[in-house]
Backbone as a printed PyTorch tensor [residue, N CA C, xyz], in Angstrom:
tensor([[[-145.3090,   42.2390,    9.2520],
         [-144.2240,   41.4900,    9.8130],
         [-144.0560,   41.9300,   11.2500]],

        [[-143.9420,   41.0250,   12.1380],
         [-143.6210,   41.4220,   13.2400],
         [-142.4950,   41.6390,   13.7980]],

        [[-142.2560,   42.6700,   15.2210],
         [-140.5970,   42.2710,   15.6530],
         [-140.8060,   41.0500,   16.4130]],

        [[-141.2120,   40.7090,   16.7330],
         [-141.2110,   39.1950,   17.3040],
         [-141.0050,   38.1340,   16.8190]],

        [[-141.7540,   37.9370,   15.3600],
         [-140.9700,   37.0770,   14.3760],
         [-139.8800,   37.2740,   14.3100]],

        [[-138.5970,   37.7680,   14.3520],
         [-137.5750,   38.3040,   13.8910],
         [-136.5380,   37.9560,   14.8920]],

        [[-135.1730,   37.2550,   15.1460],
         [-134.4890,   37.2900,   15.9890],
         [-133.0120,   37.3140,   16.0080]],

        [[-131.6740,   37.8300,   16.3560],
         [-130.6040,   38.4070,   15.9730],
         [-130.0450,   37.2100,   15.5780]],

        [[-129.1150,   37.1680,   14.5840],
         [-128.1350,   36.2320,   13.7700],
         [-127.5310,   35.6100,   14.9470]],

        [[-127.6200,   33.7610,   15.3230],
         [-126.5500,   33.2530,   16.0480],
         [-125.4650,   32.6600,   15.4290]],

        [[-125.1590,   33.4700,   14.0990],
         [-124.0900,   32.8540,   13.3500],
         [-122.2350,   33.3800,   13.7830]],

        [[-122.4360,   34.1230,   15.3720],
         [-121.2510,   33.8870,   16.0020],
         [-120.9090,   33.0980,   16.8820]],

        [[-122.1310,   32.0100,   16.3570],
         [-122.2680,   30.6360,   17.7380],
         [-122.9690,   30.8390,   18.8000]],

        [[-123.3390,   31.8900,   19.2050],
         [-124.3740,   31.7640,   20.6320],
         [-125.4790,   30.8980,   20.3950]],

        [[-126.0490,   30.6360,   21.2560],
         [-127.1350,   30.0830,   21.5430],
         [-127.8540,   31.2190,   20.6220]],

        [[-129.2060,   30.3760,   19.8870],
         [-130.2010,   31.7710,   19.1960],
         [-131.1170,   31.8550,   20.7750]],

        [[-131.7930,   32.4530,   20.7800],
         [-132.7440,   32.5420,   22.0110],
         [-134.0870,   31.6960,   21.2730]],

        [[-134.6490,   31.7290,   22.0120],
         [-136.6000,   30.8760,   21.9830],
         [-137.0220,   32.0330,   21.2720]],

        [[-137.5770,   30.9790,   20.3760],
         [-138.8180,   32.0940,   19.6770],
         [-139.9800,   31.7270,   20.1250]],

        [[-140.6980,   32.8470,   20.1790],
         [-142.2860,   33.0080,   20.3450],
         [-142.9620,   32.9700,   19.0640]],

        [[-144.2270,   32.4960,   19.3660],
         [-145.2180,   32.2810,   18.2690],
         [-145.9290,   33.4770,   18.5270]],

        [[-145.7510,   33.8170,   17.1460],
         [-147.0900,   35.4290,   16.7540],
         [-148.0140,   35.0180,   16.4760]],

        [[-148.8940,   35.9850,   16.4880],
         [-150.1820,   36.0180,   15.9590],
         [-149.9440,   35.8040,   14.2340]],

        [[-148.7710,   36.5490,   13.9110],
         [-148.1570,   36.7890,   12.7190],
         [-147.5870,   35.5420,   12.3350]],

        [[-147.2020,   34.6960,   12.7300],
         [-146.2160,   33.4610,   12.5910],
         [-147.8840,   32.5410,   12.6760]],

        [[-148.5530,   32.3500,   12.7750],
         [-149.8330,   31.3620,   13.2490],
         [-150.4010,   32.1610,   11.2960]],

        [[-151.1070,   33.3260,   11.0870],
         [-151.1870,   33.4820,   10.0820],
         [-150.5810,   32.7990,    8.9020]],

        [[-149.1300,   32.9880,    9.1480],
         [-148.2310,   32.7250,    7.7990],
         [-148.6070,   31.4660,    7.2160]],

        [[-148.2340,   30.7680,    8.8350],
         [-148.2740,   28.8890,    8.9700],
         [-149.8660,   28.2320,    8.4520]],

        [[-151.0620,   29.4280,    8.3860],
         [-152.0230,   29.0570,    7.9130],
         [-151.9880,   29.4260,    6.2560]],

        [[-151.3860,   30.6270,    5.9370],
         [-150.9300,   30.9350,    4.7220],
         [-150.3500,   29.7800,    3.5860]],

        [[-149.2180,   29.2690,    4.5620],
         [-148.6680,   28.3810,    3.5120],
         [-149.0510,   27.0880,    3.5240]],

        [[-150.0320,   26.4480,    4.4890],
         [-150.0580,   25.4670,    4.4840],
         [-151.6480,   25.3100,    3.2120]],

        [[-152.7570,   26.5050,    3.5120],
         [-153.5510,   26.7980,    2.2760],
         [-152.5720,   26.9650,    0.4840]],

        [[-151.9240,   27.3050,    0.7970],
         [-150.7860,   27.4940,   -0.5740],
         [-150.5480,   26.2140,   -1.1430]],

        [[-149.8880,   25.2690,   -0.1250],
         [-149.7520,   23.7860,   -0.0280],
         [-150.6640,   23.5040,   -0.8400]],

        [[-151.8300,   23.3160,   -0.1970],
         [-153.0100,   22.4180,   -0.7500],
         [-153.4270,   22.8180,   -2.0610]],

        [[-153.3990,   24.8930,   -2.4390],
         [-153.6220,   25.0100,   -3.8440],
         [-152.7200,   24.7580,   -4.1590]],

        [[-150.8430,   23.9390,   -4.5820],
         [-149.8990,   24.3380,   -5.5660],
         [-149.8140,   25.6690,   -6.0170]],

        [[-149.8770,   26.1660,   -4.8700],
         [-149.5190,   28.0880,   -4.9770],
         [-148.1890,   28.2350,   -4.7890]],

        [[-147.3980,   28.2580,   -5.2920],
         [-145.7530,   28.7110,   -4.5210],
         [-145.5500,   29.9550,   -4.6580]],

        [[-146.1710,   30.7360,   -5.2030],
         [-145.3470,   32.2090,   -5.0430],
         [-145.8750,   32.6480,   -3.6320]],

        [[-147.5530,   32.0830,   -3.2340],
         [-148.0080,   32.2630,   -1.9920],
         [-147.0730,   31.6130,   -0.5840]],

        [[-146.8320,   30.5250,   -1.3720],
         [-145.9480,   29.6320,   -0.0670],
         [-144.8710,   30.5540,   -0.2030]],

        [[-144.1580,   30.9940,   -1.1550],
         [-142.7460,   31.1230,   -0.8070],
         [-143.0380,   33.0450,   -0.0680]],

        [[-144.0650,   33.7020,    0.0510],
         [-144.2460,   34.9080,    0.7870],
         [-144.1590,   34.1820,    2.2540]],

        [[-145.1480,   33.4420,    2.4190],
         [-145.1050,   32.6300,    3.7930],
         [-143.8720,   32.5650,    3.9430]],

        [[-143.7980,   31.5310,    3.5400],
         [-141.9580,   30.7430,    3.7720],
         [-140.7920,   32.0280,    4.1750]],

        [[-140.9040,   33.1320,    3.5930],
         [-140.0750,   34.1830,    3.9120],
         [-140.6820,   35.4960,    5.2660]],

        [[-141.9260,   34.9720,    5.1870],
         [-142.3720,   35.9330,    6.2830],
         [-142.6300,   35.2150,    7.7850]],

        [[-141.8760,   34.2760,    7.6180],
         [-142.1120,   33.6910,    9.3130],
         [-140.9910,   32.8770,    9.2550]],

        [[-140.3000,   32.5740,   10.7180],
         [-139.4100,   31.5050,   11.0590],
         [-140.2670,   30.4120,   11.6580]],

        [[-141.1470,   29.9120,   11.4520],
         [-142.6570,   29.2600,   11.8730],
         [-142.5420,   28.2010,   11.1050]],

        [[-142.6910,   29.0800,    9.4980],
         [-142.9770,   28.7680,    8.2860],
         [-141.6300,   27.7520,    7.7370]],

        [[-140.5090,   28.2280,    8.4140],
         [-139.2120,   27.9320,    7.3030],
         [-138.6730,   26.8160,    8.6060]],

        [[-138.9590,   26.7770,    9.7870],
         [-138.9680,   25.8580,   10.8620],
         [-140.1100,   24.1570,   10.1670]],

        [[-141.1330,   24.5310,    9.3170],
         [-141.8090,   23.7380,    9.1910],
         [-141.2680,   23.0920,    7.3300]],

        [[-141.1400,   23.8670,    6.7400],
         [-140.9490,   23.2360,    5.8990],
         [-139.4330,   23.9900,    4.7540]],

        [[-138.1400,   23.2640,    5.9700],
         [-137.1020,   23.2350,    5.6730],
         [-136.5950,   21.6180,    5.8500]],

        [[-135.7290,   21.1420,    4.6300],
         [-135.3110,   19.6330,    4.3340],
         [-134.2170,   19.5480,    5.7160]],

        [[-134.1850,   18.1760,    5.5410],
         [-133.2320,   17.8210,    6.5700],
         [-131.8910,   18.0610,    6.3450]],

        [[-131.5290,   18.3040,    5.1560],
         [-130.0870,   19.0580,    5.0110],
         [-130.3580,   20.2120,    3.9080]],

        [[-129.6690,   21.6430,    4.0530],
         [-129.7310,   22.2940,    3.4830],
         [-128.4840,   22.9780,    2.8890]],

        [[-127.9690,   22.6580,    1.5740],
         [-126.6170,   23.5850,    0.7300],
         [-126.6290,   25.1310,    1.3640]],

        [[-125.7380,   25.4240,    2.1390],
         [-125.7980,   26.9510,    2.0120],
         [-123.9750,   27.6480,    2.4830]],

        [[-124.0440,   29.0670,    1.4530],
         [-122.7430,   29.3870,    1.6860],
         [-122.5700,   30.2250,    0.1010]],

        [[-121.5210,   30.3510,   -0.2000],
         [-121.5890,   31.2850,   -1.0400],
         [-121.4980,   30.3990,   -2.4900]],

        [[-121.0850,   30.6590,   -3.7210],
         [-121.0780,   29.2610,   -4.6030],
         [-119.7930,   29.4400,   -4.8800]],

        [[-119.2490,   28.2640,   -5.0050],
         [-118.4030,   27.8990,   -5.5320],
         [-118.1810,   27.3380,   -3.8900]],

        [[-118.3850,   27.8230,   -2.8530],
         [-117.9320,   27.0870,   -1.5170],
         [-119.4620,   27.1380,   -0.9000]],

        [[-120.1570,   26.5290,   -0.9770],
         [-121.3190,   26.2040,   -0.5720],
         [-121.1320,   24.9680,    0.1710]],

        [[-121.9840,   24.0150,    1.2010],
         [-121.4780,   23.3900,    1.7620],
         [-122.8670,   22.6390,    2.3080]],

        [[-123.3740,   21.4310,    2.5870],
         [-124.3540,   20.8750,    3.0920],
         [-124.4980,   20.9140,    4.5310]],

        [[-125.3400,   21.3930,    5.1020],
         [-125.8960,   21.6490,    6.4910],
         [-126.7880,   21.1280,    7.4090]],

        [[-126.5820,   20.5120,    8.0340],
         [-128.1760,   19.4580,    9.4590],
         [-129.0560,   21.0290,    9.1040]],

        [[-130.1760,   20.7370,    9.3370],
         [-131.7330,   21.3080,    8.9240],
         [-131.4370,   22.8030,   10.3610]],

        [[-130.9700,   21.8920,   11.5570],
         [-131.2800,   22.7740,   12.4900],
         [-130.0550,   24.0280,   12.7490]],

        [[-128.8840,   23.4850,   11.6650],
         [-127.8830,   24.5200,   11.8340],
         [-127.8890,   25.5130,   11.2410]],

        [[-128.7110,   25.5510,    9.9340],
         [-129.3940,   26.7140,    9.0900],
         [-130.3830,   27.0380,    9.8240]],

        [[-131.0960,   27.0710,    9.9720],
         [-132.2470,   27.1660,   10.4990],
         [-131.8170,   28.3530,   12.2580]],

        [[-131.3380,   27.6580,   12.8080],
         [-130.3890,   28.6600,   14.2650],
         [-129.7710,   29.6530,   13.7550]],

        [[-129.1410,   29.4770,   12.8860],
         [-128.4120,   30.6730,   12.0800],
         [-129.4130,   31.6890,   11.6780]],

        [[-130.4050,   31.6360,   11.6880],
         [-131.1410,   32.7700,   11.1380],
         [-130.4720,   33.4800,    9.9470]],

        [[-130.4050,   32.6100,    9.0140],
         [-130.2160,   33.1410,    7.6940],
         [-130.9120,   33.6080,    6.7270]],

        [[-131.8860,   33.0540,    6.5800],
         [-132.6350,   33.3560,    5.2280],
         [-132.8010,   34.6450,    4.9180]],

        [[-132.2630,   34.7430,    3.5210],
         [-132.1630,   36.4010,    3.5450],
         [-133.2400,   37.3350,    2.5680]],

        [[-134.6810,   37.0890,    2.5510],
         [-135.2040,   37.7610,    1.8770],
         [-137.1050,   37.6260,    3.2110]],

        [[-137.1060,   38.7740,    3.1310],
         [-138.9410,   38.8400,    3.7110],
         [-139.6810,   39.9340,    3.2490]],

        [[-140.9790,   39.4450,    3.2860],
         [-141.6400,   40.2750,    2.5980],
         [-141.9100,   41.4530,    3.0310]],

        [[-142.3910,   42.6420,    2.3640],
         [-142.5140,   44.2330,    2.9430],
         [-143.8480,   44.5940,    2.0220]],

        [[-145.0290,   44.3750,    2.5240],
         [-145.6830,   45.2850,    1.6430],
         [-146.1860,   43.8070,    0.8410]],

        [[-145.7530,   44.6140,   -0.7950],
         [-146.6050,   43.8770,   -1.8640],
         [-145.2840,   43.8110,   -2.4500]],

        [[-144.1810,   44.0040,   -1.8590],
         [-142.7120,   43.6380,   -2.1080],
         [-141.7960,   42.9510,   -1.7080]],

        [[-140.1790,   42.6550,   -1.7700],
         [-139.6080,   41.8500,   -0.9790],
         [-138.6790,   42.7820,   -0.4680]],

        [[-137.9630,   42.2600,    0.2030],
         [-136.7740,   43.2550,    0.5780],
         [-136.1020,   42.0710,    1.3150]],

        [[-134.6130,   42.8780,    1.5510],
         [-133.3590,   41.8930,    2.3770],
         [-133.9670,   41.6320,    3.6380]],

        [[-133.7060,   40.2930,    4.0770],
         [-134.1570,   40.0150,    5.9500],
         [-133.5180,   41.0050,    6.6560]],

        [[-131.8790,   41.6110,    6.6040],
         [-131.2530,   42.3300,    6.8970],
         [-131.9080,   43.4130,    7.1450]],

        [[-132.3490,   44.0760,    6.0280],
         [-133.1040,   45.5670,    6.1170],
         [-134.4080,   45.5300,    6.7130]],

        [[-135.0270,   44.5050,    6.6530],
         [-136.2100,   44.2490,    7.3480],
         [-135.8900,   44.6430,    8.1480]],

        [[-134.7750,   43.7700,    9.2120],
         [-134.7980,   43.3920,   10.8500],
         [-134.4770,   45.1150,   11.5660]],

        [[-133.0580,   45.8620,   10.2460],
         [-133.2280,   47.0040,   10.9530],
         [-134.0580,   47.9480,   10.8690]],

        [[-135.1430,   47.8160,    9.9740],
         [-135.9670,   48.6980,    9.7480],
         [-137.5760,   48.8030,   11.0780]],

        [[-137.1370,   47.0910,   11.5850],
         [-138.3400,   46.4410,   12.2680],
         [-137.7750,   47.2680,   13.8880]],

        [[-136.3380,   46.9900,   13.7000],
         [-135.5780,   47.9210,   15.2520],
         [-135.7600,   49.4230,   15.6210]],

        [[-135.9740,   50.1010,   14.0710],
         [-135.5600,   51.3810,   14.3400],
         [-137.1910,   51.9530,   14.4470]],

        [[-137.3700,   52.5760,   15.1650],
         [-138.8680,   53.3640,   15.4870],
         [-139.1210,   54.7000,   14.1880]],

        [[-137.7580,   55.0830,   14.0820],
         [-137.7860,   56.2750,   12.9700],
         [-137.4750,   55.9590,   11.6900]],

        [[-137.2540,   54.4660,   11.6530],
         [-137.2780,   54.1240,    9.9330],
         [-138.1630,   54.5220,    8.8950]],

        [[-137.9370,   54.2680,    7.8110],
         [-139.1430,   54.7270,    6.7360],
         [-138.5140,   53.5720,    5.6410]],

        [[-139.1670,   54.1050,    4.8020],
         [-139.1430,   52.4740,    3.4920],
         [-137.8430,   52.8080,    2.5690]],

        [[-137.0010,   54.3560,    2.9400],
         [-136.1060,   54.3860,    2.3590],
         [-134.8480,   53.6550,    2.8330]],

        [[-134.8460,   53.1280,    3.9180],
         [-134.0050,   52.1720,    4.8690],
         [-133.9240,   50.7920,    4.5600]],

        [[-134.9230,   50.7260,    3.4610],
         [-135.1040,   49.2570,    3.1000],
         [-134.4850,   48.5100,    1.9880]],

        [[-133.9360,   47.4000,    1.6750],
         [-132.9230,   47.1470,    0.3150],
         [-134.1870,   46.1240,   -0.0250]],

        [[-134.5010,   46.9040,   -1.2050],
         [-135.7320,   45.5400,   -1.7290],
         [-134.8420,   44.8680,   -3.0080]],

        [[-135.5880,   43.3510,   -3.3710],
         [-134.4610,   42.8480,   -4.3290],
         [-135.4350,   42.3290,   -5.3510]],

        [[-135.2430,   41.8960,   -6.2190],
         [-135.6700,   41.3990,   -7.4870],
         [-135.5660,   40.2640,   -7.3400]],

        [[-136.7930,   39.2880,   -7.3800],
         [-137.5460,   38.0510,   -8.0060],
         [-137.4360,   37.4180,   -8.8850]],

        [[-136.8550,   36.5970,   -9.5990],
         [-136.9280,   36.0450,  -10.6560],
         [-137.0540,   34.2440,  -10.0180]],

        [[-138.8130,   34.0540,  -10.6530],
         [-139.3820,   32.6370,  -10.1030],
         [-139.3050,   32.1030,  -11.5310]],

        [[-138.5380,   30.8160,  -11.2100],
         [-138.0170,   29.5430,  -12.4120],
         [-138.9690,   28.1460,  -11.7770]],

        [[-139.4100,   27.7250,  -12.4880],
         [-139.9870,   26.5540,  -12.1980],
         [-139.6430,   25.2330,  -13.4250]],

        [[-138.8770,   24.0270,  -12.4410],
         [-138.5070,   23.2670,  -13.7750],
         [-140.0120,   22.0060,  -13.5580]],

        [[-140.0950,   20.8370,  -14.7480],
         [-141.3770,   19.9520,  -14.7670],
         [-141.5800,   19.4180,  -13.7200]],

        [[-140.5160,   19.0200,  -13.0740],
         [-140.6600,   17.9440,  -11.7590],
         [-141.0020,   19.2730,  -10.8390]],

        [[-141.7640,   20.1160,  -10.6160],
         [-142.2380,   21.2330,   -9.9650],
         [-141.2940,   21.7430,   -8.8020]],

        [[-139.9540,   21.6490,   -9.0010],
         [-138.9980,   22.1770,   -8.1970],
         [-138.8180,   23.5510,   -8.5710]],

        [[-138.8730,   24.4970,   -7.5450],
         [-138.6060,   26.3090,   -7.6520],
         [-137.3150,   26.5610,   -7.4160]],

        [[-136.9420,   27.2890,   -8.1880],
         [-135.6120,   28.3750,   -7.9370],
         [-135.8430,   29.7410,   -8.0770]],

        [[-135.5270,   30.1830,   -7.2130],
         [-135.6450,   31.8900,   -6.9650],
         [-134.1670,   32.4960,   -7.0210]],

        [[-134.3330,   33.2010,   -8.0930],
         [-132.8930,   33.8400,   -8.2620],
         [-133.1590,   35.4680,   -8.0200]],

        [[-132.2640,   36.2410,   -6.3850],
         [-132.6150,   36.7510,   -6.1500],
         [-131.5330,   37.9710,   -6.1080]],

        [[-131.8180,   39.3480,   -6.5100],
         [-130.8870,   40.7370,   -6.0840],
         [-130.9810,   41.6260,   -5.9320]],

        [[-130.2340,   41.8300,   -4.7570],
         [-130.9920,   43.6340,   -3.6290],
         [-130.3560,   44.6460,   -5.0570]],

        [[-131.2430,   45.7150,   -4.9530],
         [-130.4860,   46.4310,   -5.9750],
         [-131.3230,   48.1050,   -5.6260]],

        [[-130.8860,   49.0140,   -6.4350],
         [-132.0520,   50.1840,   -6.3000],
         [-132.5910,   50.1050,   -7.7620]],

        [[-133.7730,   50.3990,   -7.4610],
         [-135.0370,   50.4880,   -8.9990],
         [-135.8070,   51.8340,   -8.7780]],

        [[-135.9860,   52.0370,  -10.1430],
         [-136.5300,   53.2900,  -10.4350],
         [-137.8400,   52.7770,  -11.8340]],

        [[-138.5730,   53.6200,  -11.2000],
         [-140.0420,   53.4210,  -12.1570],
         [-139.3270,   53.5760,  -13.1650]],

        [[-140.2200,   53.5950,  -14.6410],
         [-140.3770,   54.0560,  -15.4850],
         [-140.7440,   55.6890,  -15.5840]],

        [[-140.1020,   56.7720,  -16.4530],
         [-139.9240,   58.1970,  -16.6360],
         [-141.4830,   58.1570,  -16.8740]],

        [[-142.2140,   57.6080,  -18.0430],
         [-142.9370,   57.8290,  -18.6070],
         [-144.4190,   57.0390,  -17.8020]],

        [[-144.9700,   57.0530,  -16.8850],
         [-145.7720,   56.1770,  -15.8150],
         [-146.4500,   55.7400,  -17.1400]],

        [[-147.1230,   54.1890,  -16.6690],
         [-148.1250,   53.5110,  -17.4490],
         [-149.0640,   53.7650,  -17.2010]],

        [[-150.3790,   53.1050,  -17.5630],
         [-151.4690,   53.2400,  -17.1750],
         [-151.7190,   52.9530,  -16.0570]],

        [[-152.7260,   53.4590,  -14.2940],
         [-152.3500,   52.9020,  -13.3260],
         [-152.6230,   51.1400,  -13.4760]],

        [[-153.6800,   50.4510,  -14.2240],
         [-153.4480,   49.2460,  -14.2240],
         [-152.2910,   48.6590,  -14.6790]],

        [[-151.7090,   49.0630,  -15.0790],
         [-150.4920,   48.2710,  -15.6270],
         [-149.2160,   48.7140,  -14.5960]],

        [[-149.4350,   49.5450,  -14.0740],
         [-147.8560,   50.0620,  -12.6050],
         [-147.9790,   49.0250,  -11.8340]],

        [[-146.8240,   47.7020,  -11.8170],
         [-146.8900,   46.9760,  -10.9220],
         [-145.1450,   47.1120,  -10.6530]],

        [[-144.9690,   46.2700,   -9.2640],
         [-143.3670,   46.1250,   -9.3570],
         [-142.4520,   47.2770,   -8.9640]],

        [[-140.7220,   46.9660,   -8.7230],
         [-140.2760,   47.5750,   -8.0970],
         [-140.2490,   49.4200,   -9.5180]],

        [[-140.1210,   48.6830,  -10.6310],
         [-139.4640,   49.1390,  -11.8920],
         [-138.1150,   48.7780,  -12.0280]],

        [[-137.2030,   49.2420,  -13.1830],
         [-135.9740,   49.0990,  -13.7150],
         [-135.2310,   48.6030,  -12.4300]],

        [[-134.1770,   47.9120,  -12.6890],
         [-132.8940,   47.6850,  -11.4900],
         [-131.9330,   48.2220,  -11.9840]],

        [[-131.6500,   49.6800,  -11.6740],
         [-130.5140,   50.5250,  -11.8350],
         [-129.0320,   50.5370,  -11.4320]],

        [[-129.1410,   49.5330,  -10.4840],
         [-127.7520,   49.3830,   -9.6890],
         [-128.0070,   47.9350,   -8.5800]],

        [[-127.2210,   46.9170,   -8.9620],
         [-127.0920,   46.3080,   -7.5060],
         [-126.4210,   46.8500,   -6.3440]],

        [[-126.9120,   46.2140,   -5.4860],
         [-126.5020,   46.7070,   -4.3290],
         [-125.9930,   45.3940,   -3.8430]],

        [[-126.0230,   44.1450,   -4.1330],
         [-125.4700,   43.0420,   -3.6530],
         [-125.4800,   42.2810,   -4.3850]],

        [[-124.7560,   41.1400,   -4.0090],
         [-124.2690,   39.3540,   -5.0870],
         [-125.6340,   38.7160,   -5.0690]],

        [[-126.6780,   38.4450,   -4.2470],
         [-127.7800,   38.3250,   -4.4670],
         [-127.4390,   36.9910,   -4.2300]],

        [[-128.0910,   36.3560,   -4.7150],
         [-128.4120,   34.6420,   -4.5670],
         [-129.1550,   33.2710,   -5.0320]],

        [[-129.0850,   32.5050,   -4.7370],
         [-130.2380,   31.0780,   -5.3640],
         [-130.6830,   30.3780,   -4.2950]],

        [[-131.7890,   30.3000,   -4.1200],
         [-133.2370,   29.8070,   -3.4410],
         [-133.9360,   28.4540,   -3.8930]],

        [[-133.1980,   27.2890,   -3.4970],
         [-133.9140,   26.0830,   -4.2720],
         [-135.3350,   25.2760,   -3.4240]],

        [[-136.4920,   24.9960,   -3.9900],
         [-137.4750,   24.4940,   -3.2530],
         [-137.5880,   23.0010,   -4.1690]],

        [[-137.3750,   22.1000,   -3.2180],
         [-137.7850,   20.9480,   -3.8540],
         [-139.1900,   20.0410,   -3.4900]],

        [[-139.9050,   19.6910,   -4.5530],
         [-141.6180,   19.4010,   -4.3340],
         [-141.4420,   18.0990,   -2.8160]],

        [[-142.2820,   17.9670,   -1.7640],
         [-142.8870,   16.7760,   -1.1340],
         [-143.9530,   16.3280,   -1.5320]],

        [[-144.4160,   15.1500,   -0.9490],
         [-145.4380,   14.6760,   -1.0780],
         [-146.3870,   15.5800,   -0.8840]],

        [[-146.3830,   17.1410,    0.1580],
         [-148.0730,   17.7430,    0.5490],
         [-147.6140,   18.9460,    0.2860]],

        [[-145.7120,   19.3350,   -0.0760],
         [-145.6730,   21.1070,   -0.4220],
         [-144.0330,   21.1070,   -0.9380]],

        [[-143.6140,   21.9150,   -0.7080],
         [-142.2720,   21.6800,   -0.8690],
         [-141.0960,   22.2020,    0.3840]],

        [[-140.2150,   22.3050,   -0.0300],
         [-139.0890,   22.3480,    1.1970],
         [-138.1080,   22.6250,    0.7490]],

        [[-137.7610,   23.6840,    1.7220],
         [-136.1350,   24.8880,    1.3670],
         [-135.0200,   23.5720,    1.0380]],

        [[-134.0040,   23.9980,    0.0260],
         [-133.1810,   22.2380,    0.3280],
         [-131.8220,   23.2040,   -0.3130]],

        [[-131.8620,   24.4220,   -1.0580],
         [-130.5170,   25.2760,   -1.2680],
         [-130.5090,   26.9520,   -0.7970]],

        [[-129.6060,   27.2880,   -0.4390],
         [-129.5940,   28.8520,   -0.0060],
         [-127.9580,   29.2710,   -0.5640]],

        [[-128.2330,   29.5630,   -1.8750],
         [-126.7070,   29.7780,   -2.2150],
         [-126.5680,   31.4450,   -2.6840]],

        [[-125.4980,   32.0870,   -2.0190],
         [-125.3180,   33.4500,   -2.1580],
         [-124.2040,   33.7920,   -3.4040]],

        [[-124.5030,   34.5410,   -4.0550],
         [-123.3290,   34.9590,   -4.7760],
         [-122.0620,   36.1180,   -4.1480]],

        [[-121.1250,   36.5230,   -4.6210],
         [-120.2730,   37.1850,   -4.4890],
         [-120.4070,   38.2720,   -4.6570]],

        [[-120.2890,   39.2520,   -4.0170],
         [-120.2550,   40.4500,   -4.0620],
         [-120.0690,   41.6040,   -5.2440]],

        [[-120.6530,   41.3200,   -6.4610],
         [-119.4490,   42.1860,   -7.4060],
         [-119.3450,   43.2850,   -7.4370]],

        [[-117.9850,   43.3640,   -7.9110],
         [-116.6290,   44.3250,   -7.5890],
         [-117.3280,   45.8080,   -8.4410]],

        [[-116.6920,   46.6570,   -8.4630],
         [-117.1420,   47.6770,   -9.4290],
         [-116.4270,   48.0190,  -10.3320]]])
């Protein structure tokens, strides 16, 4: 991931600034558009979260986003300026865009700085995706498996946030972001 892909929240209304195209953002955009053509979505949706390239190209013309129960329909380009989307990839993992961006700022970060979240990919017949997603801390298993079988964060011991819903609805050549709904914080 690059810091260049990456650019500060204009969700206090400023202007966002110009983004530049990466080397990293040109990858992705070749990433998902190969994904496209196989009906790969777990590939598209790494793309889709690892570039503003990616989510510039195949985000709907209106997008639900906000928390639920007050969620709210949005022009394509007002999500999109907002620099919202809140999950990118790290590794062979995901983690919060949040922790990304400060982890991408800080020169002395390490991977303990990072809030990775849990995946859960739903696919209904009409090939529409929902990703139901939550930052949390995970801990292996006590007892390690065999190394072929160690995949994943392990157990989710604790959230760390309300987490959220991720809706992709199919096009004619791939699909397209069309919900970004966050949950609530829960209480302890």
């Amino acid at each position: 991931m690059s810091k260049a892909a990456r650019t500060p929240d204009a969700a206090d209304g400023a202007t966002p600034p110009a983004r530049t195209m990466t080397e990293s953002d040109r990858l992705f955009l070749e990433m998902a558009d190969g994904a496209c053509n196989a009906v790969d979505f777990p590939s598209f949706f790494r793309a889709f979260s690892g570039s503003w390239a990616v989510r510039d190209k195949y985000t709907a013309a209106t997008v639900t986003h906000g928390v639920t129960g007050k969620s709210a329909a949005q022009p394509r380009r007002s999500y999109l300026d907002r620099n919202v989307f809140p999950i990118a990839p790290m590794d062979y993992e995901f983690v919060t865009a949040e922790s990304a961006a400060r982890f991408e700022r800080k020169p002395e970060a390490s991977w303990r700085d990072l809030s990775y979240v849990q995946l859960e990919f739903n696919t209904a017949n009409d090939n529409r995706h929902r990703i139901d997603w939550l930052p949390g801390i995970f801990q292996k298993h006590q007892t390690p498996p065999p190394p072929e079988l160690e995949e994943g964060l392990g157990e989710l011991v604790r959230a760390t946030g309300g987490g959220g819903t991720l809706l992709f609805f199919p096009t004619t050549t791939c699909w397209e972001l069309v919900e970004d709904v966050r949950n609530p914080m829960p209480q302890p």
